[in-house]
Amino acid sequence: LDGVYNEDIKIEHALQMIFCWSKEMRNSLIYSALSRKIYIPNLILAEEKRKDGTKQTYVVDGGQRTETLFQFKYGGYKITNKLRSFIIPYKKKKTDVDGEILRDGYGNIQYEIKEFDIRGKTYEELPQELKSKFDGCPLTTLIYQCCTTEETSELVLLYNNHVSMNASQKALTYIGKYANEIKRIKDTNKFLIDCTALSEGEKQKGIWERVISECVMGISHYGDWKKTPKDMCDYLNENSSGQE
């Protein structure tokens, strides 16, 4: 992030897509960096040699992640309420009423576990302990060295040539308690397989899972019907049951 701030590393390669992450996606990544519970995938960089002998480094894969973390630390980004988990525990040194650090009988510093709600907070509003935790979050990087402009462009295309999750596929991640049961119904229920008009292509796109969730919602929780697949799965995860 310091390299981006000093412009030694550039995110905005000509072929990179513009920043398009939602606030929910940004919040989740920041939570991952602060909690250290979730591994952040590799960042792929490419170093281009300039004619004057210097080099310019570009982010080939991970531009959205880099921009998110950069905006949180340097851009004043405020975490919103669109977040599954928002309490971060951290270790704080114990002090007395005068602010002096407390030690045990062996001279070791005494600590206590604190919790911090990150909703509505910027980097500057974090306790110093969490700032240090964020700054020390390990980001694994792979660097392609001595690249030409053409080679960097090819790397950008190769690493970004993938299909993102659609709304139905993403929604399934919000119903973790019953995901295995939904998969079992999708793969084994003869009525669903033989008597519906859903195609194999729709099966791959998560439409079958959405239909199962909508059936449970319509039969057991119609009064609380949710418009979007994500909200529906989130609701069922907390309010449904295996029997339903």
PDB file of C-alpha atoms in Angstrom:
ATOM      1  CA  LEU A   1       0.000   0.000   0.000  1.00  0.00           C
ATOM      2  CA  ASP A   2       2.906   2.333   0.679  1.00  0.00           C
ATOM      3  CA  GLY A   3       4.209   1.451  -2.792  1.00  0.00           C
ATOM      4  CA  VAL A   4       0.866   2.476  -4.295  1.00  0.00           C
ATOM      5  CA  TYR A   5       0.850   5.669  -2.228  1.00  0.00           C
ATOM      6  CA  ASN A   6       4.351   6.542  -3.477  1.00  0.00           C
ATOM      7  CA  GLU A   7       3.327   5.576  -7.058  1.00  0.00           C
ATOM      8  CA  ASP A   8       6.029   2.915  -7.241  1.00  0.00           C
ATOM      9  CA  ILE A   9       3.171   0.460  -7.847  1.00  0.00           C
ATOM     10  CA  LYS A  10       0.299   1.353 -10.182  1.00  0.00           C
ATOM     11  CA  ILE A  11      -3.144  -0.209 -10.000  1.00  0.00           C
ATOM     12  CA  GLU A  12      -4.616   1.467 -13.061  1.00  0.00           C
ATOM     13  CA  HIS A  13      -3.066  -0.511 -15.923  1.00  0.00           C
ATOM     14  CA  ALA A  14      -4.698   0.453 -19.234  1.00  0.00           C
ATOM     15  CA  LEU A  15      -6.360  -2.963 -19.565  1.00  0.00           C
ATOM     16  CA  GLN A  16      -7.589  -3.264 -15.986  1.00  0.00           C
ATOM     17  CA  MET A  17     -11.333  -2.936 -15.455  1.00  0.00           C
ATOM     18  CA  ILE A  18     -12.509   0.101 -13.552  1.00  0.00           C
ATOM     19  CA  PHE A  19     -13.116  -0.244  -9.816  1.00  0.00           C
ATOM     20  CA  CYS A  20     -16.515  -1.880  -9.380  1.00  0.00           C
ATOM     21  CA  TRP A  21     -16.610  -3.600  -5.992  1.00  0.00           C
ATOM     22  CA  SER A  22     -19.729  -3.063  -3.903  1.00  0.00           C
ATOM     23  CA  LYS A  23     -19.519  -1.734  -0.348  1.00  0.00           C
ATOM     24  CA  GLU A  24     -20.320  -5.199   0.969  1.00  0.00           C
ATOM     25  CA  MET A  25     -17.323  -6.665  -0.881  1.00  0.00           C
ATOM     26  CA  ARG A  26     -15.055  -3.870   0.347  1.00  0.00           C
ATOM     27  CA  ASN A  27     -16.228  -4.263   3.932  1.00  0.00           C
ATOM     28  CA  SER A  28     -15.628  -8.025   3.853  1.00  0.00           C
ATOM     29  CA  LEU A  29     -12.059  -7.621   2.616  1.00  0.00           C
ATOM     30  CA  ILE A  30     -11.259  -5.019   5.287  1.00  0.00           C
ATOM     31  CA  TYR A  31     -12.744  -7.336   7.917  1.00  0.00           C
ATOM     32  CA  SER A  32     -10.475 -10.120   6.626  1.00  0.00           C
ATOM     33  CA  ALA A  33      -7.403  -7.900   6.926  1.00  0.00           C
ATOM     34  CA  LEU A  34      -8.312  -6.796  10.454  1.00  0.00           C
ATOM     35  CA  SER A  35      -9.397 -10.167  11.835  1.00  0.00           C
ATOM     36  CA  ARG A  36      -6.605 -12.212  10.201  1.00  0.00           C
ATOM     37  CA  LYS A  37      -9.100 -15.109  10.166  1.00  0.00           C
ATOM     38  CA  ILE A  38      -9.482 -15.291   6.386  1.00  0.00           C
ATOM     39  CA  TYR A  39      -6.636 -15.666   3.902  1.00  0.00           C
ATOM     40  CA  ILE A  40      -6.479 -12.931   1.277  1.00  0.00           C
ATOM     41  CA  PRO A  41      -5.554 -14.450  -2.121  1.00  0.00           C
ATOM     42  CA  ASN A  42      -2.235 -13.682  -3.818  1.00  0.00           C
ATOM     43  CA  LEU A  43      -1.630 -10.371  -5.523  1.00  0.00           C
ATOM     44  CA  ILE A  44       0.065 -10.707  -8.910  1.00  0.00           C
ATOM     45  CA  LEU A  45       2.473  -7.939  -9.936  1.00  0.00           C
ATOM     46  CA  ALA A  46       4.514  -7.299 -13.059  1.00  0.00           C
ATOM     47  CA  GLU A  47       7.689  -5.203 -13.263  1.00  0.00           C
ATOM     48  CA  GLU A  48       8.329  -3.388 -16.530  1.00  0.00           C
ATOM     49  CA  LYS A  49      11.773  -2.143 -17.465  1.00  0.00           C
ATOM     50  CA  ARG A  50      11.939   1.443 -18.663  1.00  0.00           C
ATOM     51  CA  LYS A  51      14.383   2.793 -21.206  1.00  0.00           C
ATOM     52  CA  ASP A  52      16.182   4.778 -18.506  1.00  0.00           C
ATOM     53  CA  GLY A  53      16.941   1.586 -16.576  1.00  0.00           C
ATOM     54  CA  THR A  54      14.292   2.094 -13.901  1.00  0.00           C
ATOM     55  CA  LYS A  55      11.230  -0.084 -13.470  1.00  0.00           C
ATOM     56  CA  GLN A  56       7.484   0.434 -13.065  1.00  0.00           C
ATOM     57  CA  THR A  57       5.406  -2.132 -11.198  1.00  0.00           C
ATOM     58  CA  TYR A  58       1.764  -2.816 -12.108  1.00  0.00           C
ATOM     59  CA  VAL A  59      -0.916  -4.827 -10.315  1.00  0.00           C
ATOM     60  CA  VAL A  60      -1.820  -7.578 -12.784  1.00  0.00           C
ATOM     61  CA  ASP A  61      -4.347  -9.410 -10.602  1.00  0.00           C
ATOM     62  CA  GLY A  62      -5.787  -8.054  -7.353  1.00  0.00           C
ATOM     63  CA  GLY A  63      -6.466  -4.467  -8.374  1.00  0.00           C
ATOM     64  CA  GLN A  64      -9.872  -4.389  -6.677  1.00  0.00           C
ATOM     65  CA  ARG A  65      -8.366  -5.752  -3.457  1.00  0.00           C
ATOM     66  CA  THR A  66      -5.465  -3.321  -3.583  1.00  0.00           C
ATOM     67  CA  GLU A  67      -7.717  -0.328  -4.274  1.00  0.00           C
ATOM     68  CA  THR A  68     -10.060  -1.325  -1.428  1.00  0.00           C
ATOM     69  CA  LEU A  69      -7.300  -1.616   1.174  1.00  0.00           C
ATOM     70  CA  PHE A  70      -5.650   1.556  -0.133  1.00  0.00           C
ATOM     71  CA  GLN A  71      -8.870   3.575   0.108  1.00  0.00           C
ATOM     72  CA  PHE A  72      -9.429   2.344   3.665  1.00  0.00           C
ATOM     73  CA  LYS A  73      -5.960   3.342   4.857  1.00  0.00           C
ATOM     74  CA  TYR A  74      -5.370   6.490   2.819  1.00  0.00           C
ATOM     75  CA  GLY A  75      -8.708   7.517   1.306  1.00  0.00           C
ATOM     76  CA  GLY A  76     -10.940   7.845   4.354  1.00  0.00           C
ATOM     77  CA  TYR A  77     -13.248   4.979   3.367  1.00  0.00           C
ATOM     78  CA  LYS A  78     -15.838   4.344   6.091  1.00  0.00           C
ATOM     79  CA  ILE A  79     -17.026   0.775   6.667  1.00  0.00           C
ATOM     80  CA  THR A  80     -20.800   0.553   6.224  1.00  0.00           C
ATOM     81  CA  ASN A  81     -23.369  -1.738   7.858  1.00  0.00           C
ATOM     82  CA  LYS A  82     -23.310  -4.105   4.870  1.00  0.00           C
ATOM     83  CA  LEU A  83     -21.222  -6.701   6.691  1.00  0.00           C
ATOM     84  CA  ARG A  84     -21.821 -10.226   7.975  1.00  0.00           C
ATOM     85  CA  SER A  85     -19.288 -10.026  10.831  1.00  0.00           C
ATOM     86  CA  PHE A  86     -18.283  -6.744  12.399  1.00  0.00           C
ATOM     87  CA  ILE A  87     -16.763  -7.398  15.855  1.00  0.00           C
ATOM     88  CA  ILE A  88     -12.955  -7.630  15.907  1.00  0.00           C
ATOM     89  CA  PRO A  89     -11.225  -8.915  19.073  1.00  0.00           C
ATOM     90  CA  TYR A  90      -7.754  -7.560  19.847  1.00  0.00           C
ATOM     91  CA  LYS A  91      -5.176  -7.713  22.623  1.00  0.00           C
ATOM     92  CA  LYS A  92      -4.584  -4.555  24.670  1.00  0.00           C
ATOM     93  CA  LYS A  93      -2.013  -3.851  27.371  1.00  0.00           C
ATOM     94  CA  LYS A  94      -3.517  -3.345  30.819  1.00  0.00           C
ATOM     95  CA  THR A  95      -2.883   0.014  32.492  1.00  0.00           C
ATOM     96  CA  ASP A  96      -3.578   1.537  35.896  1.00  0.00           C
ATOM     97  CA  VAL A  97      -5.509   4.769  36.582  1.00  0.00           C
ATOM     98  CA  ASP A  98      -2.374   6.786  35.751  1.00  0.00           C
ATOM     99  CA  GLY A  99      -1.907   5.077  32.402  1.00  0.00           C
ATOM    100  CA  GLU A 100       1.086   3.037  33.516  1.00  0.00           C
ATOM    101  CA  ILE A 101       1.424  -0.446  32.023  1.00  0.00           C
ATOM    102  CA  LEU A 102       0.641  -3.227  34.495  1.00  0.00           C
ATOM    103  CA  ARG A 103       3.028  -6.158  34.903  1.00  0.00           C
ATOM    104  CA  ASP A 104       2.853  -9.440  36.767  1.00  0.00           C
ATOM    105  CA  GLY A 105       5.233 -10.609  39.477  1.00  0.00           C
ATOM    106  CA  TYR A 106       7.774 -11.668  36.833  1.00  0.00           C
ATOM    107  CA  GLY A 107       7.806  -8.334  35.039  1.00  0.00           C
ATOM    108  CA  ASN A 108       5.718  -9.552  32.095  1.00  0.00           C
ATOM    109  CA  ILE A 109       3.190  -7.139  30.598  1.00  0.00           C
ATOM    110  CA  GLN A 110      -0.417  -7.987  31.418  1.00  0.00           C
ATOM    111  CA  TYR A 111      -2.958  -8.014  28.578  1.00  0.00           C
ATOM    112  CA  GLU A 112      -6.722  -8.040  28.219  1.00  0.00           C
ATOM    113  CA  ILE A 113      -8.965  -8.959  25.270  1.00  0.00           C
ATOM    114  CA  LYS A 114     -11.065  -6.115  23.902  1.00  0.00           C
ATOM    115  CA  GLU A 115     -13.714  -6.105  21.152  1.00  0.00           C
ATOM    116  CA  PHE A 116     -14.267  -3.364  18.578  1.00  0.00           C
ATOM    117  CA  ASP A 117     -17.293  -2.784  16.323  1.00  0.00           C
ATOM    118  CA  ILE A 118     -15.908  -1.681  12.943  1.00  0.00           C
ATOM    119  CA  ARG A 119     -19.245  -0.515  11.485  1.00  0.00           C
ATOM    120  CA  GLY A 120     -19.167   3.156  10.556  1.00  0.00           C
ATOM    121  CA  LYS A 121     -15.435   3.409  11.253  1.00  0.00           C
ATOM    122  CA  THR A 122     -12.531   4.679   9.162  1.00  0.00           C
ATOM    123  CA  TYR A 123      -8.906   3.605   9.509  1.00  0.00           C
ATOM    124  CA  GLU A 124      -8.154   6.660  11.644  1.00  0.00           C
ATOM    125  CA  GLU A 125     -10.932   5.731  14.083  1.00  0.00           C
ATOM    126  CA  LEU A 126      -9.473   2.304  14.836  1.00  0.00           C
ATOM    127  CA  PRO A 127      -7.654   1.644  18.128  1.00  0.00           C
ATOM    128  CA  GLN A 128      -3.896   1.735  17.643  1.00  0.00           C
ATOM    129  CA  GLU A 129      -3.762  -2.031  18.183  1.00  0.00           C
ATOM    130  CA  LEU A 130      -6.082  -2.616  15.220  1.00  0.00           C
ATOM    131  CA  LYS A 131      -4.197  -0.123  13.060  1.00  0.00           C
ATOM    132  CA  SER A 132      -1.047  -2.144  13.717  1.00  0.00           C
ATOM    133  CA  LYS A 133      -2.952  -5.357  12.977  1.00  0.00           C
ATOM    134  CA  PHE A 134      -4.142  -3.961   9.641  1.00  0.00           C
ATOM    135  CA  ASP A 135      -0.702  -2.602   8.710  1.00  0.00           C
ATOM    136  CA  GLY A 136       0.886  -5.955   9.516  1.00  0.00           C
ATOM    137  CA  CYS A 137      -1.597  -8.078   7.587  1.00  0.00           C
ATOM    138  CA  PRO A 138       0.490 -10.393   5.375  1.00  0.00           C
ATOM    139  CA  LEU A 139      -0.278 -10.059   1.655  1.00  0.00           C
ATOM    140  CA  THR A 140       1.371 -12.723  -0.461  1.00  0.00           C
ATOM    141  CA  THR A 141       2.635 -11.413  -3.798  1.00  0.00           C
ATOM    142  CA  LEU A 142       3.999 -13.020  -6.937  1.00  0.00           C
ATOM    143  CA  ILE A 143       6.101 -10.723  -9.119  1.00  0.00           C
ATOM    144  CA  TYR A 144       6.836 -11.241 -12.812  1.00  0.00           C
ATOM    145  CA  GLN A 145      10.134  -9.489 -13.398  1.00  0.00           C
ATOM    146  CA  CYS A 146      11.662  -7.854 -16.495  1.00  0.00           C
ATOM    147  CA  CYS A 147       8.380  -7.730 -18.426  1.00  0.00           C
ATOM    148  CA  THR A 148       7.821  -5.885 -21.680  1.00  0.00           C
ATOM    149  CA  THR A 149       4.677  -3.773 -22.126  1.00  0.00           C
ATOM    150  CA  GLU A 150       3.193  -6.525 -24.291  1.00  0.00           C
ATOM    151  CA  GLU A 151       3.942  -9.200 -21.682  1.00  0.00           C
ATOM    152  CA  THR A 152       2.288  -7.168 -18.916  1.00  0.00           C
ATOM    153  CA  SER A 153      -0.823  -6.684 -21.068  1.00  0.00           C
ATOM    154  CA  GLU A 154      -0.985 -10.418 -21.749  1.00  0.00           C
ATOM    155  CA  LEU A 155      -0.726 -11.179 -18.026  1.00  0.00           C
ATOM    156  CA  VAL A 156      -3.582  -8.779 -17.246  1.00  0.00           C
ATOM    157  CA  LEU A 157      -5.796 -10.521 -19.812  1.00  0.00           C
ATOM    158  CA  LEU A 158      -4.885 -14.028 -18.645  1.00  0.00           C
ATOM    159  CA  TYR A 159      -5.442 -13.402 -14.942  1.00  0.00           C
ATOM    160  CA  ASN A 160      -8.701 -11.522 -15.444  1.00  0.00           C
ATOM    161  CA  ASN A 161     -10.267 -13.946 -17.904  1.00  0.00           C
ATOM    162  CA  HIS A 162     -12.851 -15.521 -15.585  1.00  0.00           C
ATOM    163  CA  VAL A 163     -16.566 -15.441 -14.826  1.00  0.00           C
ATOM    164  CA  SER A 164     -17.792 -13.925 -11.560  1.00  0.00           C
ATOM    165  CA  MET A 165     -20.527 -15.494  -9.420  1.00  0.00           C
ATOM    166  CA  ASN A 166     -24.013 -14.476 -10.457  1.00  0.00           C
ATOM    167  CA  ALA A 167     -26.690 -13.413  -7.947  1.00  0.00           C
ATOM    168  CA  SER A 168     -28.053 -16.950  -7.465  1.00  0.00           C
ATOM    169  CA  GLN A 169     -24.617 -18.518  -6.953  1.00  0.00           C
ATOM    170  CA  LYS A 170     -23.572 -15.818  -4.504  1.00  0.00           C
ATOM    171  CA  ALA A 171     -26.831 -16.140  -2.577  1.00  0.00           C
ATOM    172  CA  LEU A 172     -26.012 -19.772  -1.721  1.00  0.00           C
ATOM    173  CA  THR A 173     -23.015 -18.579   0.315  1.00  0.00           C
ATOM    174  CA  TYR A 174     -25.526 -16.966   2.723  1.00  0.00           C
ATOM    175  CA  ILE A 175     -27.281 -20.224   3.587  1.00  0.00           C
ATOM    176  CA  GLY A 176     -24.341 -22.243   4.851  1.00  0.00           C
ATOM    177  CA  LYS A 177     -26.376 -24.172   7.450  1.00  0.00           C
ATOM    178  CA  TYR A 178     -28.436 -25.857   4.748  1.00  0.00           C
ATOM    179  CA  ALA A 179     -26.176 -25.743   1.688  1.00  0.00           C
ATOM    180  CA  ASN A 180     -25.484 -29.499   1.808  1.00  0.00           C
ATOM    181  CA  GLU A 181     -29.195 -30.297   2.116  1.00  0.00           C
ATOM    182  CA  ILE A 182     -30.008 -28.019  -0.830  1.00  0.00           C
ATOM    183  CA  LYS A 183     -27.314 -29.768  -2.903  1.00  0.00           C
ATOM    184  CA  ARG A 184     -28.713 -33.184  -1.920  1.00  0.00           C
ATOM    185  CA  ILE A 185     -32.215 -32.156  -3.041  1.00  0.00           C
ATOM    186  CA  LYS A 186     -30.868 -30.723  -6.303  1.00  0.00           C
ATOM    187  CA  ASP A 187     -28.904 -33.878  -7.134  1.00  0.00           C
ATOM    188  CA  THR A 188     -31.362 -36.565  -6.001  1.00  0.00           C
ATOM    189  CA  ASN A 189     -34.958 -35.254  -6.008  1.00  0.00           C
ATOM    190  CA  LYS A 190     -36.724 -37.002  -8.884  1.00  0.00           C
ATOM    191  CA  PHE A 191     -39.520 -34.444  -9.139  1.00  0.00           C
ATOM    192  CA  LEU A 192     -37.074 -31.581  -9.489  1.00  0.00           C
ATOM    193  CA  ILE A 193     -34.953 -33.481 -12.022  1.00  0.00           C
ATOM    194  CA  ASP A 194     -37.727 -35.004 -14.175  1.00  0.00           C
ATOM    195  CA  CYS A 195     -40.673 -32.628 -13.861  1.00  0.00           C
ATOM    196  CA  THR A 196     -39.265 -29.118 -14.139  1.00  0.00           C
ATOM    197  CA  ALA A 197     -38.260 -27.052 -17.156  1.00  0.00           C
ATOM    198  CA  LEU A 198     -34.863 -26.036 -15.757  1.00  0.00           C
ATOM    199  CA  SER A 199     -31.959 -26.812 -18.059  1.00  0.00           C
ATOM    200  CA  GLU A 200     -28.484 -28.142 -17.250  1.00  0.00           C
ATOM    201  CA  GLY A 201     -27.130 -24.684 -17.996  1.00  0.00           C
ATOM    202  CA  GLU A 202     -29.437 -23.181 -15.383  1.00  0.00           C
ATOM    203  CA  LYS A 203     -28.336 -25.908 -12.982  1.00  0.00           C
ATOM    204  CA  GLN A 204     -24.731 -24.756 -13.397  1.00  0.00           C
ATOM    205  CA  LYS A 205     -25.751 -21.135 -12.802  1.00  0.00           C
ATOM    206  CA  GLY A 206     -27.301 -21.841  -9.405  1.00  0.00           C
ATOM    207  CA  ILE A 207     -30.918 -21.440 -10.539  1.00  0.00           C
ATOM    208  CA  TRP A 208     -31.931 -24.851  -9.137  1.00  0.00           C
ATOM    209  CA  GLU A 209     -30.618 -23.938  -5.685  1.00  0.00           C
ATOM    210  CA  ARG A 210     -32.548 -20.672  -5.860  1.00  0.00           C
ATOM    211  CA  VAL A 211     -35.770 -22.525  -6.777  1.00  0.00           C
ATOM    212  CA  ILE A 212     -35.363 -24.812  -3.737  1.00  0.00           C
ATOM    213  CA  SER A 213     -34.812 -21.810  -1.446  1.00  0.00           C
ATOM    214  CA  GLU A 214     -37.826 -20.013  -2.938  1.00  0.00           C
ATOM    215  CA  CYS A 215     -40.002 -23.102  -2.409  1.00  0.00           C
ATOM    216  CA  VAL A 216     -39.077 -23.263   1.290  1.00  0.00           C
ATOM    217  CA  MET A 217     -39.602 -19.520   1.637  1.00  0.00           C
ATOM    218  CA  GLY A 218     -42.976 -19.642  -0.132  1.00  0.00           C
ATOM    219  CA  ILE A 219     -44.283 -22.608   1.856  1.00  0.00           C
ATOM    220  CA  SER A 220     -42.975 -21.785   5.326  1.00  0.00           C
ATOM    221  CA  HIS A 221     -42.192 -18.060   5.424  1.00  0.00           C
ATOM    222  CA  TYR A 222     -44.323 -16.391   2.761  1.00  0.00           C
ATOM    223  CA  GLY A 223     -45.234 -13.512   5.067  1.00  0.00           C
ATOM    224  CA  ASP A 224     -41.539 -12.583   5.271  1.00  0.00           C
ATOM    225  CA  TRP A 225     -40.823 -12.993   1.556  1.00  0.00           C
ATOM    226  CA  LYS A 226     -37.545 -11.407   0.464  1.00  0.00           C
ATOM    227  CA  LYS A 227     -37.107  -9.867  -2.969  1.00  0.00           C
ATOM    228  CA  THR A 228     -33.442 -10.703  -3.625  1.00  0.00           C
ATOM    229  CA  PRO A 229     -31.882 -14.217  -3.529  1.00  0.00           C
ATOM    230  CA  LYS A 230     -29.178 -13.041  -1.086  1.00  0.00           C
ATOM    231  CA  ASP A 231     -31.660 -11.630   1.427  1.00  0.00           C
ATOM    232  CA  MET A 232     -33.820 -14.739   1.107  1.00  0.00           C
ATOM    233  CA  CYS A 233     -30.938 -17.139   1.784  1.00  0.00           C
ATOM    234  CA  ASP A 234     -29.686 -14.986   4.643  1.00  0.00           C
ATOM    235  CA  TYR A 235     -33.176 -15.058   6.189  1.00  0.00           C
ATOM    236  CA  LEU A 236     -33.548 -18.842   5.766  1.00  0.00           C
ATOM    237  CA  ASN A 237     -30.124 -19.463   7.246  1.00  0.00           C
ATOM    238  CA  GLU A 238     -31.301 -17.844  10.496  1.00  0.00           C
ATOM    239  CA  ASN A 239     -34.997 -18.742  10.548  1.00  0.00           C
ATOM    240  CA  SER A 240     -35.479 -22.029   8.678  1.00  0.00           C
ATOM    241  CA  SER A 241     -34.882 -25.627   9.755  1.00  0.00           C
ATOM    242  CA  GLY A 242     -33.720 -28.921   8.304  1.00  0.00           C
ATOM    243  CA  GLN A 243     -37.289 -30.214   8.453  1.00  0.00           C
ATOM    244  CA  GLU A 244     -38.548 -27.349   6.282  1.00  0.00           C
TER     245      GLU A 244
END
